[in-house]
Structure formats: structure tokens, C-alpha cells
PDB file of C-alpha atoms in Angstrom:
ATOM      1  CA  MET A 679       0.000   0.000   0.000  1.00  0.00           C
ATOM      2  CA  ALA A 680       2.588   2.496   1.014  1.00  0.00           C
ATOM      3  CA  GLU A 681       5.121   2.952  -1.655  1.00  0.00           C
ATOM      4  CA  GLU A 682       8.627   3.777  -0.491  1.00  0.00           C
ATOM      5  CA  LEU A 683       9.847   7.115  -1.777  1.00  0.00           C
ATOM      6  CA  PRO A 684      13.400   7.478  -3.011  1.00  0.00           C
ATOM      7  CA  PRO A 685      15.645   9.370  -0.577  1.00  0.00           C
ATOM      8  CA  SER A 686      15.678  13.098  -1.110  1.00  0.00           C
ATOM      9  CA  LEU A 687      18.864  15.002  -1.770  1.00  0.00           C
ATOM     10  CA  PHE A 688      18.614  16.557   1.693  1.00  0.00           C
ATOM     11  CA  ASN A 689      18.515  13.144   3.371  1.00  0.00           C
ATOM     12  CA  ILE A 690      21.407  11.911   1.257  1.00  0.00           C
ATOM     13  CA  LEU A 691      23.524  14.968   2.209  1.00  0.00           C
ATOM     14  CA  ARG A 692      22.555  14.654   5.867  1.00  0.00           C
ATOM     15  CA  ALA A 693      23.574  10.991   5.968  1.00  0.00           C
ATOM     16  CA  ASP A 694      26.832  11.783   4.171  1.00  0.00           C
ATOM     17  CA  LEU A 695      27.557  14.601   6.633  1.00  0.00           C
ATOM     18  CA  ARG A 696      26.848  12.318   9.594  1.00  0.00           C
ATOM     19  CA  ASP A 697      29.186   9.653   8.187  1.00  0.00           C
ATOM     20  CA  THR A 698      31.890  12.231   7.519  1.00  0.00           C
ATOM     21  CA  ARG A 699      31.602  13.598  11.081  1.00  0.00           C
ATOM     22  CA  THR A 700      31.848  10.121  12.558  1.00  0.00           C
ATOM     23  CA  GLU A 701      34.909   9.337  10.482  1.00  0.00           C
ATOM     24  CA  ILE A 702      36.651  12.629  11.301  1.00  0.00           C
ATOM     25  CA  ASN A 703      35.902  12.337  15.024  1.00  0.00           C
ATOM     26  CA  GLY A 704      37.227   8.778  15.005  1.00  0.00           C
ATOM     27  CA  ARG A 705      40.433   9.883  13.315  1.00  0.00           C
ATOM     28  CA  LEU A 706      40.869  12.854  15.674  1.00  0.00           C
ATOM     29  CA  ASP A 707      40.299  10.664  18.738  1.00  0.00           C
ATOM     30  CA  GLY A 708      42.925   8.222  17.483  1.00  0.00           C
ATOM     31  CA  LEU A 709      45.327  11.068  16.708  1.00  0.00           C
ATOM     32  CA  ALA A 710      44.843  12.652  20.117  1.00  0.00           C
ATOM     33  CA  ARG A 711      45.232   9.306  21.824  1.00  0.00           C
ATOM     34  CA  ASP A 712      48.506   8.720  20.016  1.00  0.00           C
ATOM     35  CA  MET A 713      49.856  12.235  20.561  1.00  0.00           C
ATOM     36  CA  VAL A 714      49.107  13.042  24.209  1.00  0.00           C
ATOM     37  CA  THR A 715      49.413  10.602  27.024  1.00  0.00           C
ATOM     38  CA  SER A 716      47.668  11.202  30.312  1.00  0.00           C
ATOM     39  CA  ALA A 717      51.022  11.562  32.094  1.00  0.00           C
ATOM     40  CA  MET A 718      52.054  14.232  29.617  1.00  0.00           C
ATOM     41  CA  LEU A 719      48.754  16.034  30.099  1.00  0.00           C
ATOM     42  CA  ALA A 720      49.139  15.864  33.893  1.00  0.00           C
ATOM     43  CA  GLN A 721      52.673  17.310  33.611  1.00  0.00           C
ATOM     44  CA  VAL A 722      51.455  20.171  31.412  1.00  0.00           C
ATOM     45  CA  GLN A 723      48.641  20.915  33.846  1.00  0.00           C
ATOM     46  CA  ALA A 724      51.063  20.827  36.800  1.00  0.00           C
ATOM     47  CA  ASN A 725      53.407  23.223  34.996  1.00  0.00           C
ATOM     48  CA  GLN A 726      50.523  25.549  34.212  1.00  0.00           C
ATOM     49  CA  LYS A 727      49.363  25.497  37.847  1.00  0.00           C
ATOM     50  CA  GLU A 728      52.906  26.274  39.017  1.00  0.00           C
ATOM     51  CA  ARG A 729      53.123  29.222  36.595  1.00  0.00           C
ATOM     52  CA  ASP A 730      49.723  30.468  37.744  1.00  0.00           C
ATOM     53  CA  ASP A 731      50.768  30.217  41.403  1.00  0.00           C
ATOM     54  CA  ARG A 732      53.990  32.143  40.726  1.00  0.00           C
ATOM     55  CA  GLN A 733      52.091  34.812  38.841  1.00  0.00           C
ATOM     56  CA  ASP A 734      49.506  35.097  41.628  1.00  0.00           C
ATOM     57  CA  ALA A 735      52.299  35.507  44.189  1.00  0.00           C
ATOM     58  CA  ARG A 736      53.944  38.155  42.020  1.00  0.00           C
ATOM     59  CA  LEU A 737      50.636  40.002  41.681  1.00  0.00           C
ATOM     60  CA  ARG A 738      50.095  39.906  45.458  1.00  0.00           C
ATOM     61  CA  THR A 739      53.605  41.290  45.979  1.00  0.00           C
ATOM     62  CA  LEU A 740      52.984  44.097  43.493  1.00  0.00           C
ATOM     63  CA  GLU A 741      49.655  44.941  45.125  1.00  0.00           C
ATOM     64  CA  THR A 742      51.323  45.070  48.543  1.00  0.00           C
ATOM     65  CA  GLN A 743      54.065  47.341  47.220  1.00  0.00           C
ATOM     66  CA  ASN A 744      51.476  49.543  45.533  1.00  0.00           C
ATOM     67  CA  THR A 745      49.517  49.831  48.780  1.00  0.00           C
ATOM     68  CA  GLU A 746      52.678  50.769  50.691  1.00  0.00           C
ATOM     69  CA  ARG A 747      53.549  53.411  48.078  1.00  0.00           C
ATOM     70  CA  GLU A 748      50.050  54.869  48.337  1.00  0.00           C
ATOM     71  CA  LYS A 749      50.353  55.042  52.142  1.00  0.00           C
ATOM     72  CA  GLU A 750      53.714  56.808  51.814  1.00  0.00           C
ATOM     73  CA  ALA A 751      52.285  59.259  49.284  1.00  0.00           C
ATOM     74  CA  ARG A 752      49.335  60.056  51.581  1.00  0.00           C
ATOM     75  CA  ALA A 753      51.721  60.553  54.539  1.00  0.00           C
ATOM     76  CA  ASN A 754      53.926  62.855  52.429  1.00  0.00           C
ATOM     77  CA  GLU A 755      50.904  64.851  51.264  1.00  0.00           C
ATOM     78  CA  GLU A 756      49.707  65.205  54.861  1.00  0.00           C
ATOM     79  CA  ALA A 757      53.143  66.369  56.016  1.00  0.00           C
ATOM     80  CA  LEU A 758      53.307  68.844  53.129  1.00  0.00           C
ATOM     81  CA  ARG A 759      49.846  70.173  54.021  1.00  0.00           C
ATOM     82  CA  ARG A 760      50.874  70.653  57.659  1.00  0.00           C
ATOM     83  CA  THR A 761      54.095  72.403  56.635  1.00  0.00           C
ATOM     84  CA  ARG A 762      52.184  74.714  54.302  1.00  0.00           C
ATOM     85  CA  ALA A 763      49.666  75.535  57.048  1.00  0.00           C
ATOM     86  CA  GLN A 764      52.491  76.337  59.470  1.00  0.00           C
ATOM     87  CA  GLN A 765      54.159  78.580  56.878  1.00  0.00           C
ATOM     88  CA  PHE A 766      50.950  80.515  56.176  1.00  0.00           C
ATOM     89  CA  PHE A 767      50.309  80.886  59.909  1.00  0.00           C
ATOM     90  CA  ALA A 768      53.845  82.226  60.413  1.00  0.00           C
ATOM     91  CA  ILE A 769      53.442  84.653  57.478  1.00  0.00           C
ATOM     92  CA  GLY A 770      50.085  85.844  58.850  1.00  0.00           C
ATOM     93  CA  LEU A 771      51.549  86.285  62.341  1.00  0.00           C
ATOM     94  CA  ALA A 772      54.494  88.268  60.922  1.00  0.00           C
ATOM     95  CA  ALA A 773      52.114  90.494  58.930  1.00  0.00           C
ATOM     96  CA  PHE A 774      49.982  91.039  62.029  1.00  0.00           C
ATOM     97  CA  GLY A 775      53.117  91.954  63.985  1.00  0.00           C
ATOM     98  CA  ALA A 776      54.205  94.400  61.273  1.00  0.00           C
ATOM     99  CA  ILE A 777      50.781  96.088  61.307  1.00  0.00           C
ATOM    100  CA  LEU A 778      50.901  96.378  65.101  1.00  0.00           C
ATOM    101  CA  SER A 779      54.413  97.854  64.865  1.00  0.00           C
ATOM    102  CA  VAL A 780      53.234 100.503  62.380  1.00  0.00           C
ATOM    103  CA  ILE A 781      50.249 101.335  64.589  1.00  0.00           C
ATOM    104  CA  GLY A 782      52.530 101.498  67.628  1.00  0.00           C
ATOM    105  CA  GLY A 783      54.928 103.797  65.757  1.00  0.00           C
ATOM    106  CA  ILE A 784      52.078 106.102  64.796  1.00  0.00           C
ATOM    107  CA  VAL A 785      50.839 106.200  68.404  1.00  0.00           C
ATOM    108  CA  VAL A 786      54.315 106.918  69.747  1.00  0.00           C
ATOM    109  CA  TRP A 787      54.889 109.652  67.143  1.00  0.00           C
ATOM    110  CA  THR A 788      51.500 111.207  67.932  1.00  0.00           C
ATOM    111  CA  VAL A 789      52.114 111.127  71.700  1.00  0.00           C
ATOM    112  CA  THR A 790      55.618 112.528  71.276  1.00  0.00           C
ATOM    113  CA  SER A 791      54.356 115.333  69.042  1.00  0.00           C
ATOM    114  CA  GLY A 792      51.584 116.148  71.523  1.00  0.00           C
ATOM    115  CA  LEU A 793      54.018 116.233  74.450  1.00  0.00           C
ATOM    116  CA  GLN A 794      56.369 118.498  72.552  1.00  0.00           C
ATOM    117  CA  GLN A 795      53.525 120.918  71.879  1.00  0.00           C
ATOM    118  CA  LEU A 796      52.493 120.866  75.520  1.00  0.00           C
ATOM    119  CA  ALA A 797      56.049 121.437  76.618  1.00  0.00           C
ATOM    120  CA  GLY A 798      56.257 124.350  74.263  1.00  0.00           C
ATOM    121  CA  GLY A 799      58.671 122.958  71.840  1.00  0.00           C
TER     122      GLY A 799
END
């Protein structure tokens, strides 16, 4: 009753592709099995882990050094800020003293002039 249809081109290509994949995967598995032994793979992984550990240690060292440098820079900036504040305070105090000296000189000159006039000079 049901007549079998001839395979379509799509089904033929799909079957050929499946066969080709199976053949290639079989060849690659055989090639990989012949090329890399498990001991060799374990050695490569151990070497990679050792390199990663060394690099992690180096990165931790660099981060520690960077943190120490930042602390030093902050301490230097704080010391510089304090020094600057002390300098400006000293300059302000000297200016205040100079102004008081000028005012004192004017007062002394005025008093001296007034006394000379009272004394009849």
C-alpha cells in the first residue's frame, strides 16, 4: 500500500555529513590518543598550575608594594599640608606683627608730638 519514496537530496547529504563527522571524530580521537598521554597532560597541567601560582604571588607582591607606596604618598601629602599651614600661619603672624608695629609707631609719634607741643617745643 505504502510505496517507499526514493531518498531526497537533503537526506542523502545529511547521511553523508553524519558519516563524515563520525569518520573525522574517530580519526581525531585516534590522533589525540597517540599524541598526548595522560602523564604528559598531567605534567602540562602541573606546569601551568605552578606558573599560575607564581604569577599570583607576584601580583600579590605588586599589590602590597602599591599599597605601601600609596600610604607613603598620603603621609607625604599630609606632612606637606601641615608644613604649608604652618608657613601661612607664620606669614600671617608676621604680617599682624608688622601692622601692630606701624600702629605702635604712629601712636608713639603722635604722643611725642603732643608732648612736645604741651612742653612748648
